[in-house]
Structure formats: structure tokens, C-alpha cells
Amino acid sequence: MRTMDIAKVEGGMALQKVAGIVRVYPSIWRGTVVDVGCRTRELETALKGRQVHYVGVDIDPSAEVVADLGERLPFDDGSVDVVTAFDVLEHTDDFHNAFSELCRVAREHVVITLPNAYEVRTRLRHLRGKPISQKYGLPVMRPSDRHRWFFSLDEARAFVRNSGREHGWRVVDERVLAGPNTQRIERAVCRWPNLLGSTYLALLAPVG
């Protein structure tokens, strides 16, 4: 898999990361783009100047469409040109149903990123007895959100490929996202993505 040199960001998707993904796939952004788990809407900012109809979907009431990906998206089958889910699926209780919903409503492309919980910095924090992030662990107070799945980049890749095929989709491009200065160790990242890659990125299109 190819690597992308993305600025390191703690605590979620940043504009640099989303803008990098938009640049990698310059020709797919057209028609209606539904950003599932839009949060602070970095994708909308990254798409400025492009002729697209952006729709943010989130459980937060500030989104255009308030919906829970873990249940059902309020869109007809194949009614959306591009569906994105950037670091979202791991927050859902029913990961498999959530993925199937993305495939159900999309018509041309699905773009997904998933975190690699086996990346070297996470492993080192385990060894040092440090918490991985605020999304894991057992806080005293009930959190409003957290990660519910702990998986490697290889597992993410196998899941997206196999589950996509089951729903009539194929992976047409996949990459490993890593931190700054990745170009210096690009060969190492490609050789050991489970150890050095922070995120799995996949672009899917319909089979046939």
C-alpha cells in the first residue's frame, strides 16, 4: 500500500488530514457528498470551490441531518453520489451494519478511514502503562463518545475488502496514512504498515 504524508493530529480528524484525502482523489467529488460523522465539518471546508452539494450527518443536532449510523441513514438506496466516514465506524456498536449502510446509500464512491490500534506509538503507551487515548479506558464519569472496537490495520483492510465485496463494492484504492516526515521512512511504512501506519484509507466503487 502507498503512504500519505499527513500532519500528525491528536484527538480527531484535522483539516490537513481531510484536505490531503480530497487531494488524493481529486476527481470523485461531485454531485451530493454525504459526510457521515461530520463533527466539525473539515470536509466541507476542504471541498470549498468545488461544485458539490455537501450534507453533514451526525448525532449532534447541529448537523443538517441528525442520524445514527449504527441504526439507519435516512437516505434512499443509491441516492448519494459520494459517502464518507472518516474515523467513524469504530464509534458504532454495530460496526457491520454501519458499514452496510454506507454501501446502501452510496451510488458512485465510499471513502473510509479507520484507525490502526496496533501502531507503534499505541504499543509503546501500552508498555509504559499509559492510556491510549480518551476514547479508550474506563473513565469514572460516563463518556459521551468512545471507541468500541480495537483492531489492526490488517484487520481493517480485510474487513473493508470482504464486506465491500458482499455488498457489491470493490476497493479501487487503499493507502496507509502516517505522521509528518513519513517520506523519510516510506519504504518502512509500506513494509510494516501495522507497526508504522496510523490510519487505513480506502476508496470503494461499485463492482462492474
Short mmCIF file of C-alpha atoms in Angstrom, two decimals:
data_model
loop_
_atom_site.label_atom_id
_atom_site.label_comp_id
_atom_site.label_asym_id
_atom_site.label_seq_id
_atom_site.Cartn_x
_atom_site.Cartn_y
_atom_site.Cartn_z
CA MET A 1 0.00 0.00 0.00
CA ARG A 2 1.09 3.56 -0.65
CA THR A 3 1.71 6.05 2.13
CA MET A 4 0.40 9.57 2.56
CA ASP A 5 2.37 12.15 4.49
CA ILE A 6 -0.32 13.66 6.70
CA ALA A 7 0.22 16.15 9.51
CA LYS A 8 0.05 14.47 12.89
CA VAL A 9 -3.04 15.48 14.83
CA GLU A 10 -4.10 14.40 18.29
CA GLY A 11 -7.74 13.91 19.14
CA GLY A 12 -9.53 13.51 15.83
CA MET A 13 -9.74 14.45 12.19
CA ALA A 14 -8.00 17.69 11.28
CA LEU A 15 -8.37 19.85 8.23
CA GLN A 16 -4.89 18.91 6.98
CA LYS A 17 -5.79 15.24 7.03
CA VAL A 18 -9.14 15.64 5.28
CA ALA A 19 -7.73 18.07 2.74
CA GLY A 20 -5.00 15.54 1.98
CA ILE A 21 -7.62 12.88 1.25
CA VAL A 22 -9.52 15.27 -1.03
CA ARG A 23 -6.31 15.94 -2.97
CA VAL A 24 -5.54 12.25 -3.33
CA TYR A 25 -8.90 11.59 -5.02
CA PRO A 26 -9.48 14.84 -6.94
CA SER A 27 -11.99 13.53 -9.49
CA ILE A 28 -14.57 11.84 -7.25
CA TRP A 29 -16.03 14.91 -5.52
CA ARG A 30 -19.17 15.73 -7.47
CA GLY A 31 -22.92 15.66 -7.01
CA THR A 32 -24.11 15.05 -3.46
CA VAL A 33 -21.43 14.33 -0.86
CA VAL A 34 -22.72 12.99 2.46
CA ASP A 35 -20.21 13.34 5.29
CA VAL A 36 -21.24 10.78 7.93
CA GLY A 37 -19.95 11.72 11.35
CA CYS A 38 -19.25 15.25 10.11
CA ARG A 39 -18.46 16.67 13.56
CA THR A 40 -16.61 19.96 12.93
CA ARG A 41 -17.09 19.71 9.14
CA GLU A 42 -13.49 19.67 7.94
CA LEU A 43 -14.61 18.00 4.72
CA GLU A 44 -16.95 20.89 3.92
CA THR A 45 -14.03 23.28 4.28
CA ALA A 46 -11.76 21.09 2.16
CA LEU A 47 -14.37 20.94 -0.61
CA LYS A 48 -14.86 24.71 -0.91
CA GLY A 49 -14.71 25.84 -4.52
CA ARG A 50 -15.91 22.50 -5.86
CA GLN A 51 -19.34 22.06 -7.42
CA VAL A 52 -20.78 19.68 -4.84
CA HIS A 53 -23.80 19.56 -2.58
CA TYR A 54 -22.39 18.88 0.88
CA VAL A 55 -24.59 17.25 3.54
CA GLY A 56 -23.32 16.74 7.07
CA VAL A 57 -24.70 13.79 9.04
CA ASP A 58 -24.10 13.35 12.74
CA ILE A 59 -25.80 12.50 16.02
CA ASP A 60 -25.09 16.09 17.04
CA PRO A 61 -28.16 18.30 16.47
CA SER A 62 -26.08 20.94 14.64
CA ALA A 63 -25.77 18.69 11.56
CA GLU A 64 -28.08 19.10 8.54
CA VAL A 65 -29.20 15.51 9.02
CA VAL A 66 -29.33 14.13 12.55
CA ALA A 67 -28.96 10.36 12.37
CA ASP A 68 -27.17 7.44 13.99
CA LEU A 69 -25.05 5.45 11.55
CA GLY A 70 -25.33 2.49 13.87
CA GLU A 71 -29.05 2.33 13.11
CA ARG A 72 -30.16 3.56 9.67
CA LEU A 73 -29.30 6.53 7.48
CA PRO A 74 -32.35 8.50 6.23
CA PHE A 75 -31.45 8.20 2.55
CA ASP A 76 -32.82 6.00 -0.21
CA ASP A 77 -30.75 3.19 -1.70
CA GLY A 78 -28.10 4.51 -4.09
CA SER A 79 -29.27 8.09 -3.71
CA VAL A 80 -25.94 9.70 -2.75
CA ASP A 81 -23.00 10.19 -5.13
CA VAL A 82 -20.23 10.05 -2.51
CA VAL A 83 -20.42 8.90 1.11
CA THR A 84 -17.57 9.45 3.53
CA ALA A 85 -16.97 8.04 7.01
CA PHE A 86 -13.72 9.40 8.41
CA ASP A 87 -12.78 7.65 11.68
CA VAL A 88 -16.45 6.96 12.40
CA LEU A 89 -17.19 3.24 12.20
CA GLU A 90 -15.15 2.40 15.30
CA HIS A 91 -17.53 4.58 17.33
CA THR A 92 -20.58 2.47 16.46
CA ASP A 93 -21.94 -0.51 18.39
CA ASP A 94 -22.87 -2.39 15.22
CA PHE A 95 -19.82 -1.92 13.00
CA HIS A 96 -21.05 -4.32 10.32
CA ASN A 97 -24.49 -2.76 9.94
CA ALA A 98 -22.94 0.72 9.88
CA PHE A 99 -20.66 -0.27 7.01
CA SER A 100 -23.58 -1.81 5.11
CA GLU A 101 -25.49 1.47 5.47
CA LEU A 102 -22.67 3.38 3.79
CA CYS A 103 -22.74 0.93 0.89
CA ARG A 104 -26.53 1.00 0.68
CA VAL A 105 -26.97 4.75 0.22
CA ALA A 106 -23.90 5.42 -1.96
CA ARG A 107 -24.04 5.39 -5.75
CA GLU A 108 -20.51 6.14 -7.02
CA HIS A 109 -17.97 6.11 -4.17
CA VAL A 110 -17.48 5.34 -0.50
CA VAL A 111 -14.42 6.78 1.26
CA ILE A 112 -13.46 5.36 4.65
CA THR A 113 -10.69 5.85 7.18
CA LEU A 114 -10.14 3.55 10.13
CA PRO A 115 -7.56 3.87 12.92
CA ASN A 116 -4.77 1.35 13.43
CA ALA A 117 -4.77 0.46 17.12
CA TYR A 118 -1.58 -1.58 16.64
CA GLU A 119 0.54 1.39 15.55
CA VAL A 120 3.91 1.62 17.33
CA ARG A 121 3.04 4.65 19.48
CA THR A 122 -0.01 2.85 20.81
CA ARG A 123 2.08 -0.22 21.59
CA LEU A 124 4.64 1.88 23.43
CA ARG A 125 1.94 3.53 25.53
CA HIS A 126 0.72 0.07 26.48
CA LEU A 127 4.23 -0.96 27.51
CA ARG A 128 4.62 2.18 29.61
CA GLY A 129 1.24 1.67 31.28
CA LYS A 130 -0.16 4.86 29.78
CA PRO A 131 -3.73 5.30 28.47
CA ILE A 132 -4.06 5.04 24.68
CA SER A 133 -6.42 7.98 24.35
CA GLN A 134 -9.56 9.44 25.84
CA LYS A 135 -11.57 7.14 23.55
CA TYR A 136 -10.47 4.03 25.43
CA GLY A 137 -10.09 3.09 29.06
CA LEU A 138 -12.62 3.20 31.87
CA PRO A 139 -13.38 6.79 32.93
CA VAL A 140 -15.12 7.47 36.22
CA MET A 141 -17.81 9.52 34.51
CA ARG A 142 -19.82 8.08 31.65
CA PRO A 143 -18.33 9.43 28.38
CA SER A 144 -20.48 10.89 25.62
CA ASP A 145 -18.46 9.05 23.00
CA ARG A 146 -15.80 6.39 22.80
CA HIS A 147 -14.18 3.81 20.52
CA ARG A 148 -15.89 0.45 20.70
CA TRP A 149 -13.53 -1.56 18.52
CA PHE A 150 -9.79 -2.30 18.80
CA PHE A 151 -8.25 -3.64 15.59
CA SER A 152 -5.13 -3.61 13.44
CA LEU A 153 -4.61 -2.11 10.00
CA ASP A 154 -4.55 -5.60 8.50
CA GLU A 155 -7.93 -6.36 10.08
CA ALA A 156 -9.37 -3.07 8.81
CA ARG A 157 -8.14 -3.84 5.31
CA ALA A 158 -9.55 -7.39 5.32
CA PHE A 159 -12.89 -6.20 6.67
CA VAL A 160 -13.36 -3.43 4.10
CA ARG A 161 -12.34 -5.65 1.21
CA ASN A 162 -14.52 -8.61 2.18
CA SER A 163 -17.54 -6.71 3.47
CA GLY A 164 -17.42 -4.37 0.49
CA ARG A 165 -17.50 -7.34 -1.88
CA GLU A 166 -20.51 -8.78 -0.02
CA HIS A 167 -22.40 -5.54 -0.67
CA GLY A 168 -21.39 -5.20 -4.31
CA TRP A 169 -18.44 -2.84 -3.83
CA ARG A 170 -14.72 -3.16 -4.52
CA VAL A 171 -11.68 -1.35 -3.14
CA VAL A 172 -10.18 0.66 -6.01
CA ASP A 173 -7.50 2.38 -3.93
CA GLU A 174 -6.11 1.95 -0.43
CA ARG A 175 -3.39 3.74 1.47
CA VAL A 176 -1.66 3.98 4.82
CA LEU A 177 -1.79 7.37 6.49
CA ALA A 178 1.09 8.20 8.77
CA GLY A 179 2.54 11.17 10.61
CA PRO A 180 4.82 14.01 9.49
CA ASN A 181 8.13 13.34 7.71
CA THR A 182 6.83 9.97 6.51
CA GLN A 183 8.71 10.31 3.22
CA ARG A 184 11.94 9.53 5.07
CA ILE A 185 10.61 6.12 6.12
CA GLU A 186 8.13 5.48 3.31
CA ARG A 187 9.56 2.07 2.47
CA ALA A 188 9.42 1.05 6.11
CA VAL A 189 5.79 2.16 6.42
CA CYS A 190 4.84 0.16 3.33
CA ARG A 191 6.71 -2.88 4.64
CA TRP A 192 5.36 -2.72 8.19
CA PRO A 193 2.04 -0.81 7.97
CA ASN A 194 0.66 -2.47 11.11
CA LEU A 195 3.59 -1.07 13.06
CA LEU A 196 4.09 2.38 11.50
CA GLY A 197 0.79 3.37 9.87
CA SER A 198 -1.74 5.27 11.96
CA THR A 199 -4.76 5.05 9.65
CA TYR A 200 -6.18 2.89 6.86
CA LEU A 201 -7.75 4.79 3.94
CA ALA A 202 -9.95 3.07 1.35
CA LEU A 203 -11.81 4.26 -1.74
CA LEU A 204 -14.60 1.95 -2.89
CA ALA A 205 -16.62 1.86 -6.10
CA PRO A 206 -19.45 -0.43 -7.25
CA VAL A 207 -18.47 -3.76 -8.75
CA GLY A 208 -18.95 -3.87 -12.51
#
